[in-house]
Short mmCIF file of C-alpha atoms and ligand atoms in Angstrom, two decimals:
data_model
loop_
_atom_site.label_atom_id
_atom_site.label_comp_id
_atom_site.label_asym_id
_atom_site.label_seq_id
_atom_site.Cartn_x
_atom_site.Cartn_y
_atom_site.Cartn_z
CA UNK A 1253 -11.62 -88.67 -99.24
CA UNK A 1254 -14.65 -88.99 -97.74
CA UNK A 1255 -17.51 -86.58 -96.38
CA UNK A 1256 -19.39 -89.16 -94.40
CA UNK A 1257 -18.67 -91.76 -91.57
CA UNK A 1258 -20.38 -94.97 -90.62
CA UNK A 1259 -18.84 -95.61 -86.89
CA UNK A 1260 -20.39 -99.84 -87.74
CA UNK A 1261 -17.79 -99.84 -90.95
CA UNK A 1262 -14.68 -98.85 -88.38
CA UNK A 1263 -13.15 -102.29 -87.91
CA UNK A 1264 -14.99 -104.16 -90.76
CA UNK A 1265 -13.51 -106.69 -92.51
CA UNK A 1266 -14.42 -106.01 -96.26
CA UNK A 1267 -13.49 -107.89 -99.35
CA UNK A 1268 -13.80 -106.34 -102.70
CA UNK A 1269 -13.16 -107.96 -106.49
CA UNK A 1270 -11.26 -105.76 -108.53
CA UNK A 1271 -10.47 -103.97 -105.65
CA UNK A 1272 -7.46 -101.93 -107.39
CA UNK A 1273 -8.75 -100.55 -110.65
CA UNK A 1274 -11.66 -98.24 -111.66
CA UNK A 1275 -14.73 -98.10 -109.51
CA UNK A 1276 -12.92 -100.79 -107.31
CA UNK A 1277 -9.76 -98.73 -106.67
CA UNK A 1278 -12.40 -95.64 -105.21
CA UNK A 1279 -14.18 -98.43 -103.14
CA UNK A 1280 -10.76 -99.73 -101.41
CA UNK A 1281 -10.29 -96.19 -100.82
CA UNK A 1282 -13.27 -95.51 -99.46
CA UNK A 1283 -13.63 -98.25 -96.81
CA UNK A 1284 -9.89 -97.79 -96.01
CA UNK A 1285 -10.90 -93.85 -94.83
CA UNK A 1286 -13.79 -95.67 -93.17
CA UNK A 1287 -11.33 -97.53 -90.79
CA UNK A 1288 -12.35 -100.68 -92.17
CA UNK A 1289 -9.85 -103.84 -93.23
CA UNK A 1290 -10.33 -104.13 -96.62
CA UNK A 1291 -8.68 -107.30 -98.76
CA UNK A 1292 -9.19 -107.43 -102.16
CA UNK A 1293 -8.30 -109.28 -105.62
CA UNK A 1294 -7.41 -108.49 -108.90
CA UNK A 1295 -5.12 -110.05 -111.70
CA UNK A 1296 -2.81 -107.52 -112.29
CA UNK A 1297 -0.44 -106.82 -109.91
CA UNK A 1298 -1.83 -103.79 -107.27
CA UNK A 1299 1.64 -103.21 -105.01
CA UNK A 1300 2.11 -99.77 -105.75
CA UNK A 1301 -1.72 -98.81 -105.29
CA UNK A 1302 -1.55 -100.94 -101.85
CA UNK A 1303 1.68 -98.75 -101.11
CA UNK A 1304 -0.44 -95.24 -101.98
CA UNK A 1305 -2.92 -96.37 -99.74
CA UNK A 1306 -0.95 -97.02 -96.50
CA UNK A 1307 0.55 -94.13 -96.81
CA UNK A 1308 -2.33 -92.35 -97.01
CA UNK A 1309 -4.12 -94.30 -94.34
CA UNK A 1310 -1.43 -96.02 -92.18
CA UNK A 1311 -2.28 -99.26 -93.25
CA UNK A 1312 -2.35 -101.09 -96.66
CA UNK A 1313 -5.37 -103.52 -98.07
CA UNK A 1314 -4.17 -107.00 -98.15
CA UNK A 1315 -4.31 -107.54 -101.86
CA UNK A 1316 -4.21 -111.27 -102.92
CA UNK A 1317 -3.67 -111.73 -106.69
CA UNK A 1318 -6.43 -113.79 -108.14
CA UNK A 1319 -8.19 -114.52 -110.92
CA UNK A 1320 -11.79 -114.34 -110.06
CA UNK A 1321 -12.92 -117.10 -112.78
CA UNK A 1322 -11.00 -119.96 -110.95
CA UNK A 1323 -12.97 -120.77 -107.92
CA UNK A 1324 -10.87 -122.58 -106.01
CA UNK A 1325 -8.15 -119.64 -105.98
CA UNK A 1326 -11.21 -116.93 -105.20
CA UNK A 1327 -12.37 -119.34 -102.43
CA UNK A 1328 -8.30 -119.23 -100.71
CA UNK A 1329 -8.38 -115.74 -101.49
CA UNK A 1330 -11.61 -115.19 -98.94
CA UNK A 1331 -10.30 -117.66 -96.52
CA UNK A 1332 -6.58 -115.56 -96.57
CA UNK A 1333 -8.38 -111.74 -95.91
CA UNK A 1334 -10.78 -114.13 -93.27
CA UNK A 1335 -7.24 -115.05 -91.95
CA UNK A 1336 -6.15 -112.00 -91.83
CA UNK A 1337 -8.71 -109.45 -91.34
CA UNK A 1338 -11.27 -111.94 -89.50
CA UNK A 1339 -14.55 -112.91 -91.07
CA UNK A 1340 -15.26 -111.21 -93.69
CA UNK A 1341 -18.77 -108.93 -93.12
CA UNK A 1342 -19.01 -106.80 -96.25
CA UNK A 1343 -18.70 -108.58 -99.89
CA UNK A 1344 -18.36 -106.52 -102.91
CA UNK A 1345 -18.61 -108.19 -105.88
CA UNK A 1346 -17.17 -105.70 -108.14
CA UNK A 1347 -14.67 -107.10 -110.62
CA UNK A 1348 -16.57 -107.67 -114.28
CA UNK A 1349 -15.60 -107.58 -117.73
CA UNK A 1350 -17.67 -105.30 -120.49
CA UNK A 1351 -15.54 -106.75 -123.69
CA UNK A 1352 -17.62 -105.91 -126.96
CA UNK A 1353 -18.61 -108.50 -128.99
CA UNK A 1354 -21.46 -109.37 -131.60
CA UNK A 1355 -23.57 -112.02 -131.00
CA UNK A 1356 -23.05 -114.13 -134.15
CA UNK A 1357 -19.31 -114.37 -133.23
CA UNK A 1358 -18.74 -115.67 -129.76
CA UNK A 1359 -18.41 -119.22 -129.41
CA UNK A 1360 -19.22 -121.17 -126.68
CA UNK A 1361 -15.95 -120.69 -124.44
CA UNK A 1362 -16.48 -116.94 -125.35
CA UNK A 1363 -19.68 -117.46 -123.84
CA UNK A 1364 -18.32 -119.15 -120.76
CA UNK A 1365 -15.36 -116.78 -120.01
CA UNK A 1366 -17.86 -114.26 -119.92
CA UNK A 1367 -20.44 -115.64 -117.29
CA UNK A 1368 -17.46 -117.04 -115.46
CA UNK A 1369 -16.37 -113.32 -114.57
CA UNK A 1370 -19.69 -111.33 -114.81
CA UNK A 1371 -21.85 -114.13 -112.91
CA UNK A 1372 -20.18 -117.17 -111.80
CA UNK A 1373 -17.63 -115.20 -109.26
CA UNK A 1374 -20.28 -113.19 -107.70
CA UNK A 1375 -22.08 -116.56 -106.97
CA UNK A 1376 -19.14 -118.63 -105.56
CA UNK A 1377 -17.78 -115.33 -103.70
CA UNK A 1378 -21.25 -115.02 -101.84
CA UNK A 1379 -20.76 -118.73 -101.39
CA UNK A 1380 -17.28 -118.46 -99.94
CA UNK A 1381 -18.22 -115.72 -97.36
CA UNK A 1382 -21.76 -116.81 -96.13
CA UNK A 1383 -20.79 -119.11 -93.51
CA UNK A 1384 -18.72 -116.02 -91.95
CA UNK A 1385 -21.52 -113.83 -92.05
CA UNK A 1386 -23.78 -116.25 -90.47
CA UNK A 1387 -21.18 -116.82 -88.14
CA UNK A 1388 -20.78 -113.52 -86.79
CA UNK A 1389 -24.54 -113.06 -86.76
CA UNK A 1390 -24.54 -111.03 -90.45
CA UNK A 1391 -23.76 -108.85 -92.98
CA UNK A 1392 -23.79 -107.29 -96.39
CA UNK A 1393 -23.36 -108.17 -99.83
CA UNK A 1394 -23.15 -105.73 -102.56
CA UNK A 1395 -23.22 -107.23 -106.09
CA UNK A 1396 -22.87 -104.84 -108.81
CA UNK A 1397 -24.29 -104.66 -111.83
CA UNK A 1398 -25.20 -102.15 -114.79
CA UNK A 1399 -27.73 -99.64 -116.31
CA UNK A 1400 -26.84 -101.19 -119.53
CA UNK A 1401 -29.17 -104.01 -119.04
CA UNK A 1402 -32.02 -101.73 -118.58
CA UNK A 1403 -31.44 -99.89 -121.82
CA UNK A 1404 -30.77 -102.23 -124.67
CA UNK A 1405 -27.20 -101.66 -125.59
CA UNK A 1406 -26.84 -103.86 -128.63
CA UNK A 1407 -23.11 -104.40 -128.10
CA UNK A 1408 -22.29 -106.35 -125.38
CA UNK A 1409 -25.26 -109.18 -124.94
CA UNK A 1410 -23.19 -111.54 -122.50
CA UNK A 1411 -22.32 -108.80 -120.53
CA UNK A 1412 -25.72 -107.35 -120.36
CA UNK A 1413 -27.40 -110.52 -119.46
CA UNK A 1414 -25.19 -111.50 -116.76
CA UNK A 1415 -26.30 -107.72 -115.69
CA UNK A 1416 -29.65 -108.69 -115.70
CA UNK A 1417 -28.92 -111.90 -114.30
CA UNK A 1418 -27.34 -110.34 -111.10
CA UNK A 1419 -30.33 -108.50 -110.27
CA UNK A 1420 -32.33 -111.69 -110.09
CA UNK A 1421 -29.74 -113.62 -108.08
CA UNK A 1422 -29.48 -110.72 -105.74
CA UNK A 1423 -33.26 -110.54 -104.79
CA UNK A 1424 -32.67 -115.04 -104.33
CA UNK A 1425 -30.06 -114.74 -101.84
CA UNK A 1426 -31.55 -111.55 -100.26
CA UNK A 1427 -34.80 -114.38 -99.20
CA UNK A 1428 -32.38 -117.04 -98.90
CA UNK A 1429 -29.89 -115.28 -96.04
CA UNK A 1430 -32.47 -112.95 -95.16
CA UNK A 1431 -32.95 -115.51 -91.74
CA UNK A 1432 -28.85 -115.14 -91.19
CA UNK A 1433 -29.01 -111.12 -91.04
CA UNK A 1434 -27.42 -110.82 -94.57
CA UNK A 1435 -28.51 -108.07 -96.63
CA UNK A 1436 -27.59 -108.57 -100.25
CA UNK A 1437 -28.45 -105.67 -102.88
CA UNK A 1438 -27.60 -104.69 -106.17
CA UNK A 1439 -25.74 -101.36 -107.81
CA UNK A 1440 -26.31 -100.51 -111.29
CA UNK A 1441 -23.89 -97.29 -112.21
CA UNK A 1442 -24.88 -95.56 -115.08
CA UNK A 1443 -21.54 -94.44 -117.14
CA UNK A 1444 -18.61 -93.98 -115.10
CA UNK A 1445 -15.72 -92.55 -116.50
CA UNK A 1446 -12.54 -94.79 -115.48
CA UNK A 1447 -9.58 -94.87 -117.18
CA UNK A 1448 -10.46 -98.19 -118.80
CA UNK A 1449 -13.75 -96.47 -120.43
CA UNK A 1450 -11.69 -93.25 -121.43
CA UNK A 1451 -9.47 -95.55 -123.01
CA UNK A 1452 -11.83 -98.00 -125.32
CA UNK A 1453 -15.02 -96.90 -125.45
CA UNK A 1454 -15.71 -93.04 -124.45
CA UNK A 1455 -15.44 -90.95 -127.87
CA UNK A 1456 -16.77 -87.30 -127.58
CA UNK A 1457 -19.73 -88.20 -129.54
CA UNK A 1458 -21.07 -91.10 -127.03
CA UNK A 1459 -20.11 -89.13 -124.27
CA UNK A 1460 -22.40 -86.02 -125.28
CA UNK A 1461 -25.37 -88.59 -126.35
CA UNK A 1462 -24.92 -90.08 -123.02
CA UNK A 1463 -25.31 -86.73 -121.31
CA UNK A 1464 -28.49 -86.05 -122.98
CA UNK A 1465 -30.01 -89.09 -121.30
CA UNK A 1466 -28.98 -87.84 -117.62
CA UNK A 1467 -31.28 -85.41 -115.52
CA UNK A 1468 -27.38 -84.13 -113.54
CA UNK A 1469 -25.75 -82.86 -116.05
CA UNK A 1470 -21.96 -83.96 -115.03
CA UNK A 1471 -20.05 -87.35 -115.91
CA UNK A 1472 -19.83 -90.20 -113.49
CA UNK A 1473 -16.47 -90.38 -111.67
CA UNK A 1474 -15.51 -93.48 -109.85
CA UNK A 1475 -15.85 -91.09 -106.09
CA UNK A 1476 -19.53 -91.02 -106.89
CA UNK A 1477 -20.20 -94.59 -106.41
CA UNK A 1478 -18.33 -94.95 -103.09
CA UNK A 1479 -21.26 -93.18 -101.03
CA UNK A 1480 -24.12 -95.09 -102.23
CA UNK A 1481 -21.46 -98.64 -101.82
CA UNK A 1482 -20.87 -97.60 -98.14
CA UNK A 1483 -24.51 -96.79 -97.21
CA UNK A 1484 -25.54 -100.29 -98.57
CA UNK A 1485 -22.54 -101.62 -96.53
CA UNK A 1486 -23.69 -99.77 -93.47
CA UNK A 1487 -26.03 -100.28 -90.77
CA UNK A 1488 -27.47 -97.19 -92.53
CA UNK A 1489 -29.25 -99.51 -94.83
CA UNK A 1490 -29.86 -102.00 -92.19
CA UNK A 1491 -33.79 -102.92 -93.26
CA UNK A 1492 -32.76 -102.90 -97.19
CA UNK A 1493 -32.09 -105.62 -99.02
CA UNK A 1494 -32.87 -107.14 -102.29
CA UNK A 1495 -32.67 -103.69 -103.75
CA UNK A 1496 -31.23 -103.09 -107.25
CA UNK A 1497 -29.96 -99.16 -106.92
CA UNK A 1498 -29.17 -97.35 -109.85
CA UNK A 1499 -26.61 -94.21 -109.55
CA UNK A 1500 -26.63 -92.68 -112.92
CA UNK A 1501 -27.10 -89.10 -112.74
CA UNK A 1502 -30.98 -90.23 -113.45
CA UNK A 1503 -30.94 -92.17 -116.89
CA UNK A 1504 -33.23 -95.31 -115.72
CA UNK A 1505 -35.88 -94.24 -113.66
CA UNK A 1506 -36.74 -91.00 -115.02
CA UNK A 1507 -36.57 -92.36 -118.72
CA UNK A 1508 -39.18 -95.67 -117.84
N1 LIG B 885 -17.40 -97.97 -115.56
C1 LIG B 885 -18.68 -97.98 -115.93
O1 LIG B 885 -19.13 -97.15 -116.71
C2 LIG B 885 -19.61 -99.00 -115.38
C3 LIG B 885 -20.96 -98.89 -115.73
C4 LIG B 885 -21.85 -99.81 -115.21
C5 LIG B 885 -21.42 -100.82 -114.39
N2 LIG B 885 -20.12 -100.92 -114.07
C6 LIG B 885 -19.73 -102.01 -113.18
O2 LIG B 885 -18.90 -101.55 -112.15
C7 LIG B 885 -17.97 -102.57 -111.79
C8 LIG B 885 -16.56 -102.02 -111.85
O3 LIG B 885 -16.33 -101.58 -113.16
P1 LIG B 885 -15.08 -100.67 -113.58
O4 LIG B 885 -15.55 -99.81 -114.67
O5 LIG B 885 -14.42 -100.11 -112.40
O6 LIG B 885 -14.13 -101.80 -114.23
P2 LIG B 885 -12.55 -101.78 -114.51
O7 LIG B 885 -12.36 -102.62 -115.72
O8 LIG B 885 -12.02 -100.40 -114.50
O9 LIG B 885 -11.99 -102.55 -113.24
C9 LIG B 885 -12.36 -103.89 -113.07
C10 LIG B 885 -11.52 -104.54 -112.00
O10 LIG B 885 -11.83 -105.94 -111.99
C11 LIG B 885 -10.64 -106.68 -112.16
N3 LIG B 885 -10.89 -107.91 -112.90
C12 LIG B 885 -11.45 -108.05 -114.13
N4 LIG B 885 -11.47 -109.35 -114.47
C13 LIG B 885 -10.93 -110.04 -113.43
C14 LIG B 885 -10.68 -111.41 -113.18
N5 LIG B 885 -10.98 -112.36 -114.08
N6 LIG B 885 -10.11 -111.76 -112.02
C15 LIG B 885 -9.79 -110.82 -111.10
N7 LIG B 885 -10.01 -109.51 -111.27
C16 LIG B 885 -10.57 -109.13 -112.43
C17 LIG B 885 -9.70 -105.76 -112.91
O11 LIG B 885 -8.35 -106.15 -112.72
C18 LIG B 885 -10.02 -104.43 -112.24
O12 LIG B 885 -9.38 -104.35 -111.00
C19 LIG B 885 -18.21 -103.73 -112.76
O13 LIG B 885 -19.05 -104.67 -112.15
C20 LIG B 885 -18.93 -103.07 -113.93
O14 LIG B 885 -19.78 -103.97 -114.58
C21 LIG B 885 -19.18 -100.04 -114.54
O1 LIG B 886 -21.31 -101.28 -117.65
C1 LIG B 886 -21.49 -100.59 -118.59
O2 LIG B 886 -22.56 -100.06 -118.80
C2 LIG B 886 -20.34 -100.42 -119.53
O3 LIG B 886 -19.20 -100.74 -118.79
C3 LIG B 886 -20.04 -99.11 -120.14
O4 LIG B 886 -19.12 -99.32 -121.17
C4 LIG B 886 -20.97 -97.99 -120.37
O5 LIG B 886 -21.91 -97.85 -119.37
C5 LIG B 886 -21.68 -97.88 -121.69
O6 LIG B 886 -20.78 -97.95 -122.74
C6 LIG B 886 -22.47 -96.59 -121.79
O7 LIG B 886 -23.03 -96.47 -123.04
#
């Protein structure tokens, strides 16, 4: 799976959100080839991906089903890999919803449900496993958000500005855990083509005005995020944090 090895991720104890779908799925994947202990939640039910995986790798991720929005079940979810795997040392907040919706119909719980899942869980997860980190002297937080932000997609405001909102909170707890050893940066992907996005939002049309706006000319799979996850994960990274890094074939920062 992989072409690269970080010996300081053998061993780790990693917990991802959405750690069985999409991007997530690649990133379980990836740490598991990394030697690392990876636990990780989703809602739906990840058995027979767990199952794929320890055959693969001669051990399975300790999945915990969870929904991320209810804190107190995310919180026992931590503690459980912690339990399990031992402190936790790499955080990925991963799991996020990108529903489309107009402005001038969400209501307020719309509202809520979406910050509860695209901001609120990346806050009370960081919560959850800070006390570990500090307790084993540090580690790394990798909060993901999106290119969308950055280019003024129209259709999906909440999700956008909990997007934007991630970058901001990432650079806060980079200065606030800074003093612990915790480095906490940001990943923006650019489009990457899971099944969910083949499924609802990827028409031939977008996909081929999308392309224009990338320097590599090649679609995003979920693979090409794992790298750039496990080098901010890594001691590879160790005097980065605070960082918001976008991997989007160059869309971003060759367009500003
Ligand atoms: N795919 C893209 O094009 C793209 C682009 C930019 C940013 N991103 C970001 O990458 C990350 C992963 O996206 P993806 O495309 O793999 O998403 P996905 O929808 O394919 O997978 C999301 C995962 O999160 C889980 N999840 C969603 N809501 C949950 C909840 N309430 N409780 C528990 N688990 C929940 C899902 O079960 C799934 O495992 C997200 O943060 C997303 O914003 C993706
Ligand atoms: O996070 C995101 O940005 C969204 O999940 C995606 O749906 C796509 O990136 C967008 O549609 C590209 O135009």
């Amino acid at each position: 799976m992989s072409d690269f090895q970080y010996g300081d991720l053998d061993g780790a104890s990693v917990f991802i959100t959405g750690g069985g779908a999409g991007i997530g799925a690649a990133l379980t994947e990836g740490f598991l080839a990394q030697g690392a202990k990876v636990g990780f939640v989703q809602r739906s039910d990840a058995s027979e991906f767990c199952a794929e995986m320890a055959a693969k790798y001669g051990r399975a991720p300790h999945f915990v089903p969870c929904d991320i929005t209810d804190t107190r079940a995310l919180r026992a979810a931590i503690d459980e890999v912690a339990e399990v795997n031992g402190p936790v040392s790499v955080l990925v907040n991963n799991a996020a919803n990108d529903t489309r919706h107009a402005t001038l119909d969400m209501d307020e719980a719309d509202w809520d449900a979406a910050m509860a899942v695209n901001l609120k869980a990346y806050f009370f997860a960081t919560q959850a496993v800070v006390p570990m980190m500090q307790a084993i002297g540090g580690g790394a937080i990798i909060n993901f958000s999106s290119i969308s932000y950055m280019l003024g997609i129209g259709d999906l405001p909440a999700y956008t500005s909990a997007n934007g909102a991630i970058t901001a909170m990432t650079r806060g707890h980079a200065r606030e855990f800074g003093c612990d050893g915790i480095r906490v940066n940001a990943l923006a992907p650019g489009w990457v083509l899971t099944e969910r996005q083949m499924r609802l939002w990827a028409t031939p049309e977008d996909l081929s005005a999308f392309m224009e706006k990338q320097c590599l000319k090649r679609h995003l799979t979920p693979k090409d995020i794992v790298g750039p996850v496990l080098f901010l994960a890594s001691n590879a990274s160790a005097m980065m944090t605070g960082q918001c890094i976008a991997v989007d074939g160059g869309v971003v920062t060759v367009a500003a």
